Coordinates of C-alpha atoms in Angstrom, one line a residue:
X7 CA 0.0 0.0 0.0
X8 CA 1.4 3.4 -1.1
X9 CA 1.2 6.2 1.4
X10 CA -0.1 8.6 -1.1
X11 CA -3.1 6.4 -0.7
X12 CA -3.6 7.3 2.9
X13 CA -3.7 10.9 1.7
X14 CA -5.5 10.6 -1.9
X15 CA -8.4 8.4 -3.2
X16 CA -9.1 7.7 -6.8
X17 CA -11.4 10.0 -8.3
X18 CA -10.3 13.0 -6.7
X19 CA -10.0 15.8 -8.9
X20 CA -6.7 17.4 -10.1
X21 CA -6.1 20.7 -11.7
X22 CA -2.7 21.0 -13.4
X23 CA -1.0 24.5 -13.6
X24 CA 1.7 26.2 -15.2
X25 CA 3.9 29.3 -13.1
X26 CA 5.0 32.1 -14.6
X27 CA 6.7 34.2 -13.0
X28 CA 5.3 37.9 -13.2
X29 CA 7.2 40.6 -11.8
X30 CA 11.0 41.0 -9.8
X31 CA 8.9 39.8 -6.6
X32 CA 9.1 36.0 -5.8
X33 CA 5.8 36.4 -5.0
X34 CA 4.3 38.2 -7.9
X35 CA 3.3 35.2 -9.6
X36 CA 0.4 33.5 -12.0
X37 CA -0.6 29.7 -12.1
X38 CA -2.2 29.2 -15.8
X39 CA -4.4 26.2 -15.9
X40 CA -3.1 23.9 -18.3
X41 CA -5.9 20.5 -17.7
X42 CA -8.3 19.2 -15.5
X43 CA -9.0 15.6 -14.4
X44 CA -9.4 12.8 -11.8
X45 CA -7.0 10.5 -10.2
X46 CA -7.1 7.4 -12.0
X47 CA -4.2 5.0 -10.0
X48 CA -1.4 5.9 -7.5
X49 CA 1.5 4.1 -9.2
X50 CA 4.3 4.8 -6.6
X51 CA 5.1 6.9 -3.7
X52 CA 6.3 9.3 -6.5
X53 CA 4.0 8.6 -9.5
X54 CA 0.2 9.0 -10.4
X55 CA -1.8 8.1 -13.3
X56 CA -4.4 10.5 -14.1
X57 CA -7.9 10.8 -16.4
X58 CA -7.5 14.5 -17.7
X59 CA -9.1 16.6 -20.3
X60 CA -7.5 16.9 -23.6
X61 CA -5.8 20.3 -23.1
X62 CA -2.9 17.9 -21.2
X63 CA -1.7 17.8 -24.6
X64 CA 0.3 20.8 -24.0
X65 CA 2.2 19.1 -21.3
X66 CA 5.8 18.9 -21.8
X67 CA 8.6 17.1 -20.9
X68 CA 10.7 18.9 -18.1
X69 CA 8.6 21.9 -17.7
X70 CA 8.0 21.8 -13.6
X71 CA 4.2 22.1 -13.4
X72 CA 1.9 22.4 -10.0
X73 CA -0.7 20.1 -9.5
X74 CA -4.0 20.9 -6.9
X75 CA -5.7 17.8 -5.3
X76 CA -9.4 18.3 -4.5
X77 CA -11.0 16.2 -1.9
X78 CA -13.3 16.7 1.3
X79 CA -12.3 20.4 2.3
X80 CA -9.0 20.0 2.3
X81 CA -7.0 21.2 -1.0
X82 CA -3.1 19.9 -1.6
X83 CA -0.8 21.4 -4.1
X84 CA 2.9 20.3 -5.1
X85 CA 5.3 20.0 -7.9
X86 CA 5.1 17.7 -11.2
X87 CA 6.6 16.9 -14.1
X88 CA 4.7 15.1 -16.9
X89 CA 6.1 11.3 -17.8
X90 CA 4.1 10.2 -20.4
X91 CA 0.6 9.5 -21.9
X92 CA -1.2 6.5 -20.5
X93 CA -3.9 4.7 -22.2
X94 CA -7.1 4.5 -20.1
X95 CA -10.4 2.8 -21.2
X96 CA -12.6 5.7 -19.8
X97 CA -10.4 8.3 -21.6
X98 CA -7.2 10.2 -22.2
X99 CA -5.0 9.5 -19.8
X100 CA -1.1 10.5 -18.4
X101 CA 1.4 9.7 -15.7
X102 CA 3.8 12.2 -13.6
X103 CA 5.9 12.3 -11.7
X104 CA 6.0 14.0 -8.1
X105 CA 8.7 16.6 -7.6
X106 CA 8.0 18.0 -4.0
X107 CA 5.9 16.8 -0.9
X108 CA 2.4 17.1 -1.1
X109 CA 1.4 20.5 0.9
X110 CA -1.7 21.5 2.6
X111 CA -2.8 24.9 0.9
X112 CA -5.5 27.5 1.2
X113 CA -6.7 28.7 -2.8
X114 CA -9.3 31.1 -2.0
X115 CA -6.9 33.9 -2.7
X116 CA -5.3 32.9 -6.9
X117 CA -8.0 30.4 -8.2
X118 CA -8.3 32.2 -11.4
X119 CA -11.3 31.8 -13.4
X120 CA -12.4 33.1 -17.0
X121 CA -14.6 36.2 -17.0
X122 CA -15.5 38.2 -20.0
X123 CA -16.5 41.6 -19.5
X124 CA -16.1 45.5 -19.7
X125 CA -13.9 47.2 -17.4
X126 CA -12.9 51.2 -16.8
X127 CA -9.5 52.1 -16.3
X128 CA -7.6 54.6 -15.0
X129 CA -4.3 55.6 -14.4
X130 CA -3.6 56.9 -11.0
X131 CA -1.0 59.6 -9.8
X132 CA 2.2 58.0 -8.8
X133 CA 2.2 56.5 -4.9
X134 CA -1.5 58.4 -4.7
X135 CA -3.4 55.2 -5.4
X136 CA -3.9 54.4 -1.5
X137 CA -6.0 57.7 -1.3
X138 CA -9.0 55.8 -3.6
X139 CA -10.0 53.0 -1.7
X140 CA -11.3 52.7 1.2
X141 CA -13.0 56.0 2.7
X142 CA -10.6 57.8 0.7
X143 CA -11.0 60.2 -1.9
X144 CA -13.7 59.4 -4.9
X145 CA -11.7 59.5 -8.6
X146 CA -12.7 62.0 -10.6
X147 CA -13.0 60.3 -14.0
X148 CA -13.4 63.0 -16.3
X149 CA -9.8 64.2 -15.0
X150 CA -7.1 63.7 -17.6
X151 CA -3.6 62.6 -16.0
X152 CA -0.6 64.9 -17.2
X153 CA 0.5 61.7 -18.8
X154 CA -2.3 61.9 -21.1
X155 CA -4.0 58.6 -19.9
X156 CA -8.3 59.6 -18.8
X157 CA -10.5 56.9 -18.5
X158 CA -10.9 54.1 -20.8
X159 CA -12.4 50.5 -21.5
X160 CA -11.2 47.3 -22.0
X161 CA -12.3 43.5 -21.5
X162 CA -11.3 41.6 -18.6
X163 CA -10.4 38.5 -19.3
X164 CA -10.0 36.7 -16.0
X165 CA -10.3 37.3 -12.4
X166 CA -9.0 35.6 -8.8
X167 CA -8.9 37.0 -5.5
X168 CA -5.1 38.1 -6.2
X169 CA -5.9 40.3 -9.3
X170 CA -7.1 40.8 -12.5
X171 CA -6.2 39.9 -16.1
X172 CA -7.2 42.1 -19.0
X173 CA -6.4 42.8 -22.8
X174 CA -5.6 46.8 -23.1
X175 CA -5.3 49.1 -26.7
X176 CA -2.7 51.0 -24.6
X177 CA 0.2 49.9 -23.1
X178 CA 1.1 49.8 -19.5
X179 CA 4.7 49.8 -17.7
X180 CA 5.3 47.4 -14.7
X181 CA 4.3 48.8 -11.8
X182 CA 2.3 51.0 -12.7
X183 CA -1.1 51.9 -10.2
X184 CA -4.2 52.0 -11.6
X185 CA -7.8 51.7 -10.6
X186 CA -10.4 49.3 -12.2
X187 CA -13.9 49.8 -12.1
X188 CA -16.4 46.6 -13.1
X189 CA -20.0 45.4 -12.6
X190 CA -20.0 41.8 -10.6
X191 CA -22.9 39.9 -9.9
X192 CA -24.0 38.2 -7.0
X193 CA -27.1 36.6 -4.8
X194 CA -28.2 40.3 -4.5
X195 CA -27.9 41.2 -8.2
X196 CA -25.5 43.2 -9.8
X197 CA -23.5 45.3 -8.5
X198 CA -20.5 47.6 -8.9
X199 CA -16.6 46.9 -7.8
X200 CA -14.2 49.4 -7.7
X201 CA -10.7 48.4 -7.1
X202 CA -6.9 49.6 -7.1
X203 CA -4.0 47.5 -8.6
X204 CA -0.3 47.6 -9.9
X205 CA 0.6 46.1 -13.3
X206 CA 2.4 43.1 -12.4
X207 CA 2.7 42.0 -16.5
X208 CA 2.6 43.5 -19.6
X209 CA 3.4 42.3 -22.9
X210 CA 2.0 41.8 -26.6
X211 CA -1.0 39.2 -26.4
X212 CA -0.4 36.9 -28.7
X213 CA -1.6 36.6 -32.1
X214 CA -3.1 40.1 -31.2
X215 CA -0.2 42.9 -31.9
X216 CA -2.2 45.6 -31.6
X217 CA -3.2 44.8 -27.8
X218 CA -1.2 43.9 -24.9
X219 CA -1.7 41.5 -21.9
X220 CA -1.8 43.1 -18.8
X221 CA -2.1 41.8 -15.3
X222 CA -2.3 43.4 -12.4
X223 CA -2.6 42.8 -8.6
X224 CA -5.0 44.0 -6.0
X225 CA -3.4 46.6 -4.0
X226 CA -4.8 48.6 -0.6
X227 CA -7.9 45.7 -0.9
X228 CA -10.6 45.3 2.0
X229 CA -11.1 42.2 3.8
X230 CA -14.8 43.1 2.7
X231 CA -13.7 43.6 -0.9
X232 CA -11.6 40.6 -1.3
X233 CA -14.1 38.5 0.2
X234 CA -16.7 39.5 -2.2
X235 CA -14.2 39.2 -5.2
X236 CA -13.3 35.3 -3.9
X237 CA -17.4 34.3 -4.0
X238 CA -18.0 36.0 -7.4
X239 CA -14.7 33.5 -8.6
X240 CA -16.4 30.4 -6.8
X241 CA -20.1 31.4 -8.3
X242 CA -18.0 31.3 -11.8
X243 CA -16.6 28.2 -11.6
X244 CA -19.5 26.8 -10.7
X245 CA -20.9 28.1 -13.7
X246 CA -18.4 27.4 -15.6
X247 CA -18.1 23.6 -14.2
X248 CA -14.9 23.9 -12.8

């Protein structure tokens, strides 16, 4: 009997992510889902065998991964690297490898989910973004900054309870503070977030020169706030099916 299987039981769900690395900040990081699937057979100590969707075509060969376990209510993440496809009756199927000790982990805070949408943006006054949130100062959004940057719209493009990930006509330096402003629904109905947030990443999308992938992190967020943000994600991946 592996020990794994004291910890994991087949059919618990797996989400495979790749890191990037964001920002000069260890922590300033984003974990890109690459598949989703079951547990299909603990193999070794070190190896599992999993039923996963067919996006785990992408996998590679050395490229360290992260891989979620789903169970009960108790999440565990830790490193993988992909071994090989496997053959499975009830689908497409792979092996990895283990590269770390499973880990106990909280993923309110970075389960990122898709969400298509309008946003408003705008670019706040150097080290002045703390005075907009909270009970500070409203934004006046007719105001033009002296860098020429008012207010405009864009289209989210995915969401967590760390930040938020948008496609923008105009581009936007590291580190740079801005403030988002988006309509989110909930039990109540719709409603109206505004939050404030430094550009973590910004480069070309691909296949789309003309726009450029930003991604930025909540900065100066309320407990309040946040906790609103994280049950929006969870009422979209239920939607979603994830």
């Amino acid at each position: 009997m592996h020990m794994l299987n004291e910890i994991i039981k087949q059919g618990t769900k797996i989400k495979i992510f790749r890191v990037v690395q964001l920002y000069q900040n260890a922590a300033d990081r984003e974990e890109t889902l690459v598949c989703t699937g079951t547990l299909h057979k603990v193999l070794s100590d070190a190896k599992l065998e999993l039923l996963v969707s067919d996006e785990a075509e992408s996998l590679q060969k050395n490229v360290c991964y992260l891989i979620y376990l789903y169970f009960a209510q108790r999440v565990y993440r830790c490193s993988c690297y992909f071994q090989a496809p496997s053959y499975l009756e009830e689908g497409t199927g792979i092996s990895i490898e283990l590269a770390s000790p499973l880990q106990q982990v909280q993923r309110r805070m970075h389960q990122r989910v898709s969400c298509r949408g309008r946003i408003c943006i705008k670019v706040l006054p150097d080290r002045n973004a703390e005075e907009y949130t909270g009970e500070g100062q409203p934004v006046r959004y007719g105001e033009e900054e002296a860098d020429g940057y008012g207010l405009w719209e864009e289209t989210m493009i995915d969401i967590s309870g760390g930040g938020i990930r948008f496609a923008s006509k105009k581009k936007l330096d590291r580190g740079t503070e801005i403030l988002i402003k988006f309509d989110f629904f909930c039990e109540a109905g719709q409603h109206e977030m505004e939050v404030a947030g430094r550009v973590v990443y910004s480069e070309v999308l691909r296949n789309e020169n003309d726009y450029y992938d930003i991604r930025m992190k909540y900065i100066y967020l309320t407990e309040e706030k946040r906790e609103q943000i994280i049950r929006y994600v969870f009422q979209l991946e239920r939607k979603n099916g994830r």
